[in-house]
């Protein structure tokens, strides 16, 4: 899960969700945008609205599980989630259309609507699908997320090794990931793979990740990343 003060926390889960295509290890990930959708200039797919299931309940605190079944104040002014007729403390459940993974949207609106915000939590794959072919690395600075676009157009949150991460004090992890990706010719897209924890990233890649050049939303092909490594 994600909190502004503590950052990300991850765990592994073996699951067989509704669509049967997301088995294996996944990560719990806090996302401020819906599911695996990227907005503001980077195309993505919005998650599909669905009824809450068992996996959705693992994305909320135990005492909030019942609230997954309460309607938003926009849909029912008398909902248990409604506050003062216009405020709201509801949850909405979605399904990522590509991987079949759950997404939960947490709605917080004050009475009168001075504050009206949605926070999304989701599970993210630890790797691409077996037939997924790396096409582009996406840096989405507005949401603070990193993504992979496959040659088929599928968007996936960039696989991240448990407890390590890419943001804040961890630019070296992103640089190590890009280095391993380049060394494998674009084949090694899993979060950890067989990479040792003490592997050092390529110096030029690391310098680029820490530079202003990486501080904007952009899509980078394998050739773009190789050019960075080659200086």
Tab-separated table of C-alpha atoms in Angstrom:
chain	number	residue	atom	x	y	z
A	1	UNK	CA	0.000	0.000	0.000
A	2	UNK	CA	1.087	3.607	-0.337
A	3	UNK	CA	1.056	6.399	2.215
A	4	UNK	CA	2.620	9.844	1.757
A	5	UNK	CA	4.735	9.423	4.911
A	6	UNK	CA	5.823	5.787	4.624
A	7	UNK	CA	5.969	5.239	0.869
A	8	UNK	CA	5.251	1.801	-0.570
A	9	UNK	CA	4.877	-1.548	1.151
A	10	UNK	CA	4.726	-4.769	-0.865
A	11	UNK	CA	3.892	-8.419	-0.440
A	12	UNK	CA	3.598	-11.451	-2.689
A	13	UNK	CA	0.284	-13.116	-3.463
A	14	UNK	CA	-0.544	-16.235	-5.465
A	15	UNK	CA	-3.988	-15.806	-6.971
A	16	UNK	CA	-6.378	-17.100	-9.614
A	17	UNK	CA	-8.652	-14.127	-10.302
A	18	UNK	CA	-11.759	-14.022	-12.428
A	19	UNK	CA	-10.050	-13.810	-15.804
A	20	UNK	CA	-7.471	-16.485	-15.016
A	21	UNK	CA	-4.566	-14.550	-16.525
A	22	UNK	CA	-2.891	-12.987	-13.514
A	23	UNK	CA	-1.654	-15.971	-11.538
A	24	UNK	CA	1.767	-15.971	-9.949
A	25	UNK	CA	3.407	-13.265	-7.912
A	26	UNK	CA	1.872	-9.833	-7.852
A	27	UNK	CA	2.507	-6.777	-5.746
A	28	UNK	CA	0.145	-4.621	-3.807
A	29	UNK	CA	0.680	-1.131	-5.052
A	30	UNK	CA	-0.841	2.261	-4.247
A	31	UNK	CA	-1.712	4.203	-7.376
A	32	UNK	CA	-3.173	7.681	-7.565
A	33	UNK	CA	-4.562	6.922	-10.988
A	34	UNK	CA	-6.941	4.152	-11.896
A	35	UNK	CA	-5.527	0.668	-12.289
A	36	UNK	CA	-2.982	0.465	-15.087
A	37	UNK	CA	-4.252	3.603	-16.820
A	38	UNK	CA	-1.838	6.432	-17.512
A	39	UNK	CA	-3.293	9.835	-18.231
A	40	UNK	CA	-2.068	13.287	-19.205
A	41	UNK	CA	-0.442	12.419	-22.516
A	42	UNK	CA	0.320	8.711	-22.046
A	43	UNK	CA	-2.444	6.469	-23.358
A	44	UNK	CA	-3.872	3.692	-21.200
A	45	UNK	CA	-6.993	1.695	-20.441
A	46	UNK	CA	-9.383	2.559	-17.674
A	47	UNK	CA	-10.365	-0.293	-15.370
A	48	UNK	CA	-13.838	-1.804	-15.696
A	49	UNK	CA	-16.337	-1.278	-12.877
A	50	UNK	CA	-17.268	-4.518	-11.132
A	51	UNK	CA	-18.736	-5.879	-7.909
A	52	UNK	CA	-16.237	-6.359	-5.062
A	53	UNK	CA	-14.664	-9.800	-4.698
A	54	UNK	CA	-12.262	-11.410	-2.226
A	55	UNK	CA	-9.174	-9.746	-3.683
A	56	UNK	CA	-10.788	-6.319	-3.384
A	57	UNK	CA	-11.206	-6.863	0.342
A	58	UNK	CA	-7.427	-7.254	0.706
A	59	UNK	CA	-6.918	-3.730	-0.624
A	60	UNK	CA	-8.786	-2.039	2.242
A	61	UNK	CA	-8.426	-2.108	6.013
A	62	UNK	CA	-10.334	-4.943	7.661
A	63	UNK	CA	-12.790	-2.591	9.338
A	64	UNK	CA	-13.613	-0.997	5.953
A	65	UNK	CA	-14.490	-4.198	4.078
A	66	UNK	CA	-18.228	-3.698	4.552
A	67	UNK	CA	-17.894	-0.228	3.023
A	68	UNK	CA	-16.961	-1.802	-0.321
A	69	UNK	CA	-20.643	-2.601	-0.728
A	70	UNK	CA	-21.975	0.886	0.070
A	71	UNK	CA	-23.018	3.166	-2.779
A	72	UNK	CA	-21.378	6.521	-3.480
A	73	UNK	CA	-23.381	9.571	-2.379
A	74	UNK	CA	-23.644	10.481	-6.068
A	75	UNK	CA	-25.653	7.303	-6.591
A	76	UNK	CA	-27.541	7.179	-3.285
A	77	UNK	CA	-27.971	10.196	-1.017
A	78	UNK	CA	-28.995	7.853	1.807
A	79	UNK	CA	-26.012	5.523	1.461
A	80	UNK	CA	-24.164	4.614	4.678
A	81	UNK	CA	-21.108	6.160	2.969
A	82	UNK	CA	-22.833	9.543	2.573
A	83	UNK	CA	-21.892	12.360	4.961
A	84	UNK	CA	-24.198	15.325	5.475
A	85	UNK	CA	-25.985	14.830	2.189
A	86	UNK	CA	-23.048	15.753	-0.065
A	87	UNK	CA	-19.889	14.393	1.599
A	88	UNK	CA	-18.761	10.835	0.937
A	89	UNK	CA	-16.502	8.111	2.338
A	90	UNK	CA	-17.215	5.336	-0.147
A	91	UNK	CA	-15.179	2.750	-2.049
A	92	UNK	CA	-15.657	1.612	-5.640
A	93	UNK	CA	-14.303	-1.640	-7.034
A	94	UNK	CA	-12.870	-2.156	-10.526
A	95	UNK	CA	-11.082	-4.847	-12.515
A	96	UNK	CA	-8.015	-4.105	-14.609
A	97	UNK	CA	-9.164	-5.240	-18.072
A	98	UNK	CA	-5.745	-6.550	-19.138
A	99	UNK	CA	-4.604	-8.650	-16.178
A	100	UNK	CA	-7.889	-9.221	-14.346
A	101	UNK	CA	-6.456	-7.729	-11.153
A	102	UNK	CA	-8.561	-5.799	-8.614
A	103	UNK	CA	-8.548	-2.019	-8.227
A	104	UNK	CA	-10.188	-0.194	-5.321
A	105	UNK	CA	-11.005	3.520	-5.454
A	106	UNK	CA	-11.287	5.319	-2.100
A	107	UNK	CA	-13.517	8.406	-2.304
A	108	UNK	CA	-13.109	11.277	0.157
A	109	UNK	CA	-15.392	14.293	-0.255
A	110	UNK	CA	-16.073	16.857	2.427
A	111	UNK	CA	-19.562	18.217	2.980
A	112	UNK	CA	-19.977	20.952	0.412
A	113	UNK	CA	-17.300	19.461	-1.845
A	114	UNK	CA	-14.362	21.716	-0.932
A	115	UNK	CA	-12.230	18.555	-1.019
A	116	UNK	CA	-13.188	15.838	-3.483
A	117	UNK	CA	-10.510	13.241	-4.209
A	118	UNK	CA	-10.110	9.616	-5.249
A	119	UNK	CA	-7.189	7.394	-4.244
A	120	UNK	CA	-6.660	4.089	-6.067
A	121	UNK	CA	-5.040	0.907	-4.801
A	122	UNK	CA	-4.240	-2.053	-7.014
A	123	UNK	CA	-2.138	-5.147	-7.495
A	124	UNK	CA	0.644	-4.973	-10.046
A	125	UNK	CA	2.246	-7.921	-11.905
A	126	UNK	CA	5.807	-8.832	-10.942
A	127	UNK	CA	6.535	-9.507	-14.595
A	128	UNK	CA	5.006	-9.229	-18.027
A	129	UNK	CA	2.970	-12.086	-19.435
A	130	UNK	CA	5.061	-14.967	-20.814
A	131	UNK	CA	4.471	-13.726	-24.366
A	132	UNK	CA	4.872	-10.051	-23.445
A	133	UNK	CA	7.621	-8.341	-25.444
A	134	UNK	CA	9.192	-5.138	-24.135
A	135	UNK	CA	8.576	-2.189	-26.443
A	136	UNK	CA	8.920	1.032	-24.435
A	137	UNK	CA	9.739	2.258	-20.958
A	138	UNK	CA	7.353	4.976	-19.809
A	139	UNK	CA	8.264	7.597	-17.234
A	140	UNK	CA	5.051	9.155	-15.936
A	141	UNK	CA	6.201	12.020	-13.748
A	142	UNK	CA	2.739	13.370	-13.021
A	143	UNK	CA	1.725	10.217	-11.145
A	144	UNK	CA	5.257	9.314	-10.050
A	145	UNK	CA	4.981	5.891	-11.697
A	146	UNK	CA	7.016	3.916	-14.234
A	147	UNK	CA	5.474	1.615	-16.831
A	148	UNK	CA	6.300	-0.844	-19.591
A	149	UNK	CA	4.437	-0.828	-22.880
A	150	UNK	CA	4.606	-4.138	-24.723
A	151	UNK	CA	4.770	-4.477	-28.489
A	152	UNK	CA	1.074	-5.433	-28.380
A	153	UNK	CA	0.258	-2.137	-26.642
A	154	UNK	CA	-0.321	-3.573	-23.162
A	155	UNK	CA	0.573	-1.227	-20.304
A	156	UNK	CA	1.994	-2.706	-17.116
A	157	UNK	CA	3.319	-1.016	-13.992
A	158	UNK	CA	7.074	-1.498	-14.114
A	159	UNK	CA	7.939	-4.669	-12.160
A	160	UNK	CA	9.542	-3.619	-8.895
A	161	UNK	CA	11.591	-5.778	-6.561
A	162	UNK	CA	10.062	-6.355	-3.128
A	163	UNK	CA	10.853	-3.598	-0.668
A	164	UNK	CA	13.195	-1.677	-2.961
A	165	UNK	CA	11.395	0.657	-5.337
A	166	UNK	CA	12.268	3.317	-7.882
A	167	UNK	CA	11.305	6.692	-6.442
A	168	UNK	CA	12.587	8.979	-3.719
A	169	UNK	CA	15.963	7.706	-2.543
A	170	UNK	CA	15.945	4.767	-4.947
A	171	UNK	CA	16.986	5.997	-8.423
A	172	UNK	CA	19.732	3.356	-8.408
A	173	UNK	CA	17.056	0.623	-8.477
A	174	UNK	CA	15.547	2.020	-11.657
A	175	UNK	CA	19.028	2.339	-13.146
A	176	UNK	CA	19.795	-1.290	-12.212
A	177	UNK	CA	16.554	-2.389	-13.823
A	178	UNK	CA	17.358	-0.549	-17.067
A	179	UNK	CA	20.918	-1.920	-17.018
A	180	UNK	CA	19.656	-5.514	-16.661
A	181	UNK	CA	17.047	-4.904	-19.360
A	182	UNK	CA	19.723	-3.679	-21.778
A	183	UNK	CA	22.140	-6.495	-20.910
A	184	UNK	CA	19.448	-9.052	-21.774
A	185	UNK	CA	18.543	-7.413	-25.075
A	186	UNK	CA	15.166	-6.436	-23.691
A	187	UNK	CA	14.323	-9.971	-22.571
A	188	UNK	CA	14.696	-9.644	-18.778
A	189	UNK	CA	11.637	-7.701	-17.657
A	190	UNK	CA	10.898	-9.379	-14.309
A	191	UNK	CA	11.347	-7.451	-11.081
A	192	UNK	CA	14.145	-9.500	-9.592
A	193	UNK	CA	15.057	-12.272	-12.017
A	194	UNK	CA	18.503	-13.629	-11.197
A	195	UNK	CA	20.001	-10.197	-10.529
A	196	UNK	CA	22.114	-10.008	-7.380
A	197	UNK	CA	21.181	-7.342	-4.862
A	198	UNK	CA	24.691	-5.897	-4.966
A	199	UNK	CA	24.751	-5.495	-8.747
A	200	UNK	CA	25.699	-1.949	-9.683
A	201	UNK	CA	23.919	-0.051	-12.450
A	202	UNK	CA	25.691	1.219	-15.527
A	203	UNK	CA	27.279	4.560	-14.594
A	204	UNK	CA	25.861	6.422	-17.597
A	205	UNK	CA	22.380	5.028	-17.060
A	206	UNK	CA	22.546	5.945	-13.369
A	207	UNK	CA	23.664	9.479	-14.193
A	208	UNK	CA	20.801	9.851	-16.671
A	209	UNK	CA	18.176	8.571	-14.209
A	210	UNK	CA	19.333	11.202	-11.714
A	211	UNK	CA	19.462	14.022	-14.285
A	212	UNK	CA	16.897	16.577	-15.413
A	213	UNK	CA	16.572	14.644	-18.670
A	214	UNK	CA	14.633	11.941	-16.806
A	215	UNK	CA	12.466	14.425	-14.904
A	216	UNK	CA	9.646	14.615	-17.449
A	217	UNK	CA	6.941	12.314	-18.779
A	218	UNK	CA	8.273	10.408	-21.786
A	219	UNK	CA	8.411	7.061	-23.603
A	220	UNK	CA	11.748	5.441	-24.337
A	221	UNK	CA	12.387	2.565	-26.737
A	222	UNK	CA	15.117	-0.032	-26.269
A	223	UNK	CA	17.203	1.924	-28.764
A	224	UNK	CA	16.696	5.122	-26.747
A	225	UNK	CA	17.891	3.388	-23.562
A	226	UNK	CA	20.888	1.871	-25.388
A	227	UNK	CA	21.822	5.336	-26.638
A	228	UNK	CA	21.816	6.603	-23.035
A	229	UNK	CA	24.124	3.759	-22.003
A	230	UNK	CA	26.438	4.436	-24.933
A	231	UNK	CA	26.663	8.114	-24.054
